[in-house]
Amino acid sequence: MEHSLQLNAVLDQSGVDKMLGVLRTMAGIRTVEIAAGSSRVELRYDDDLTSPQEIDTTISRSGFPLLQRATRTGGCCGSCGGV
C-alpha cells in the first residue's frame, strides 16, 4: 500500500535522517521517499504489518507534527468559508 504525509514543517537534512531512522524501526515499511527542503513524505508499506494511522501516530510522537487536514461536515466543500 502507499501512504503520503504532509508535515507541518519543511525538513532539513538532519530531519530527513531522523525521519528515516524512525520509519526504519517500524515493521512493514517497505520504501520511503523524503527530500531535504520538502514537507512531503511518500512511503509504501505492508498493510498486514502496519496502517496509515499507526504510521501517522508514530511520526507525530517522534516530533514531526503532521499538517492537519480540515474536517468537513455535511455536504459543504468548505470553499465559501461557511457563509
Tab-separated table of C-alpha atoms in Angstrom:
chain	number	residue	atom	x	y	z
A	1	MET	CA	0.000	0.000	0.000
A	2	GLU	CA	1.002	3.636	-0.432
A	3	HIS	CA	0.719	6.476	2.068
A	4	SER	CA	1.520	10.187	1.715
A	5	LEU	CA	2.189	12.508	4.615
A	6	GLN	CA	2.257	16.273	4.690
A	7	LEU	CA	4.351	17.533	7.586
A	8	ASN	CA	3.700	20.814	9.354
A	9	ALA	CA	7.257	21.985	8.564
A	10	VAL	CA	9.931	21.575	5.917
A	11	LEU	CA	12.642	19.032	6.756
A	12	ASP	CA	16.339	19.812	6.628
A	13	GLN	CA	18.866	17.001	6.104
A	14	SER	CA	19.033	16.313	9.838
A	15	GLY	CA	15.228	15.994	9.931
A	16	VAL	CA	15.260	13.663	6.931
A	17	ASP	CA	17.847	11.456	8.647
A	18	LYS	CA	15.815	11.378	11.873
A	19	MET	CA	12.579	10.620	9.993
A	20	LEU	CA	14.258	7.745	8.127
A	21	GLY	CA	15.536	6.387	11.431
A	22	VAL	CA	12.033	6.451	12.903
A	23	LEU	CA	10.452	4.787	9.876
A	24	ARG	CA	13.138	2.082	9.725
A	25	THR	CA	12.114	0.928	13.209
A	26	MET	CA	8.532	0.281	12.083
A	27	ALA	CA	7.503	-3.163	10.920
A	28	GLY	CA	6.053	-3.188	7.429
A	29	ILE	CA	7.634	-0.039	5.975
A	30	ARG	CA	8.923	-1.001	2.527
A	31	THR	CA	10.164	2.201	0.872
A	32	VAL	CA	10.374	5.856	1.894
A	33	GLU	CA	10.853	8.935	-0.277
A	34	ILE	CA	11.789	12.168	1.510
A	35	ALA	CA	13.845	15.103	0.285
A	36	ALA	CA	15.516	17.796	2.350
A	37	GLY	CA	13.687	21.068	1.738
A	38	SER	CA	10.332	19.323	1.482
A	39	SER	CA	7.476	18.675	3.894
A	40	ARG	CA	6.159	15.711	1.918
A	41	VAL	CA	6.833	12.048	2.756
A	42	GLU	CA	5.830	9.241	0.399
A	43	LEU	CA	6.040	5.645	1.513
A	44	ARG	CA	4.982	2.119	0.726
A	45	TYR	CA	4.063	-0.310	3.474
A	46	ASP	CA	2.726	-3.799	4.106
A	47	ASP	CA	-0.845	-3.385	5.360
A	48	ASP	CA	-0.635	-6.723	7.199
A	49	LEU	CA	2.045	-5.220	9.465
A	50	THR	CA	1.081	-1.550	9.888
A	51	SER	CA	-1.557	1.023	8.974
A	52	PRO	CA	-1.666	4.686	7.928
A	53	GLN	CA	-2.977	5.579	11.395
A	54	GLU	CA	-0.077	3.790	13.097
A	55	ILE	CA	2.420	5.458	10.759
A	56	ASP	CA	0.929	8.921	11.392
A	57	THR	CA	0.881	8.386	15.161
A	58	THR	CA	4.485	7.158	15.265
A	59	ILE	CA	5.710	10.088	13.198
A	60	SER	CA	3.792	12.650	15.276
A	61	ARG	CA	5.063	11.161	18.548
A	62	SER	CA	8.612	11.334	17.184
A	63	GLY	CA	8.441	15.115	16.946
A	64	PHE	CA	7.184	15.550	13.386
A	65	PRO	CA	3.728	17.177	13.554
A	66	LEU	CA	1.527	16.457	10.576
A	67	LEU	CA	-0.350	19.184	8.764
A	68	GLN	CA	-3.907	18.921	9.991
A	69	ARG	CA	-6.463	18.389	7.286
A	70	ALA	CA	-9.620	20.452	7.500
A	71	THR	CA	-12.559	18.477	8.804
A	72	ARG	CA	-15.752	18.968	6.857
A	73	THR	CA	-19.235	18.090	7.952
A	74	GLY	CA	-22.366	17.749	5.892
A	75	GLY	CA	-22.289	18.430	2.175
A	76	CYS	CA	-20.315	21.665	2.274
A	77	CYS	CA	-16.971	21.681	0.471
A	78	GLY	CA	-15.707	24.437	2.775
A	79	SER	CA	-14.625	26.738	-0.049
A	80	CYS	CA	-17.007	29.515	0.920
A	81	GLY	CA	-15.744	29.734	4.498
A	82	GLY	CA	-19.087	28.626	5.895
A	83	VAL	CA	-21.005	31.647	4.607
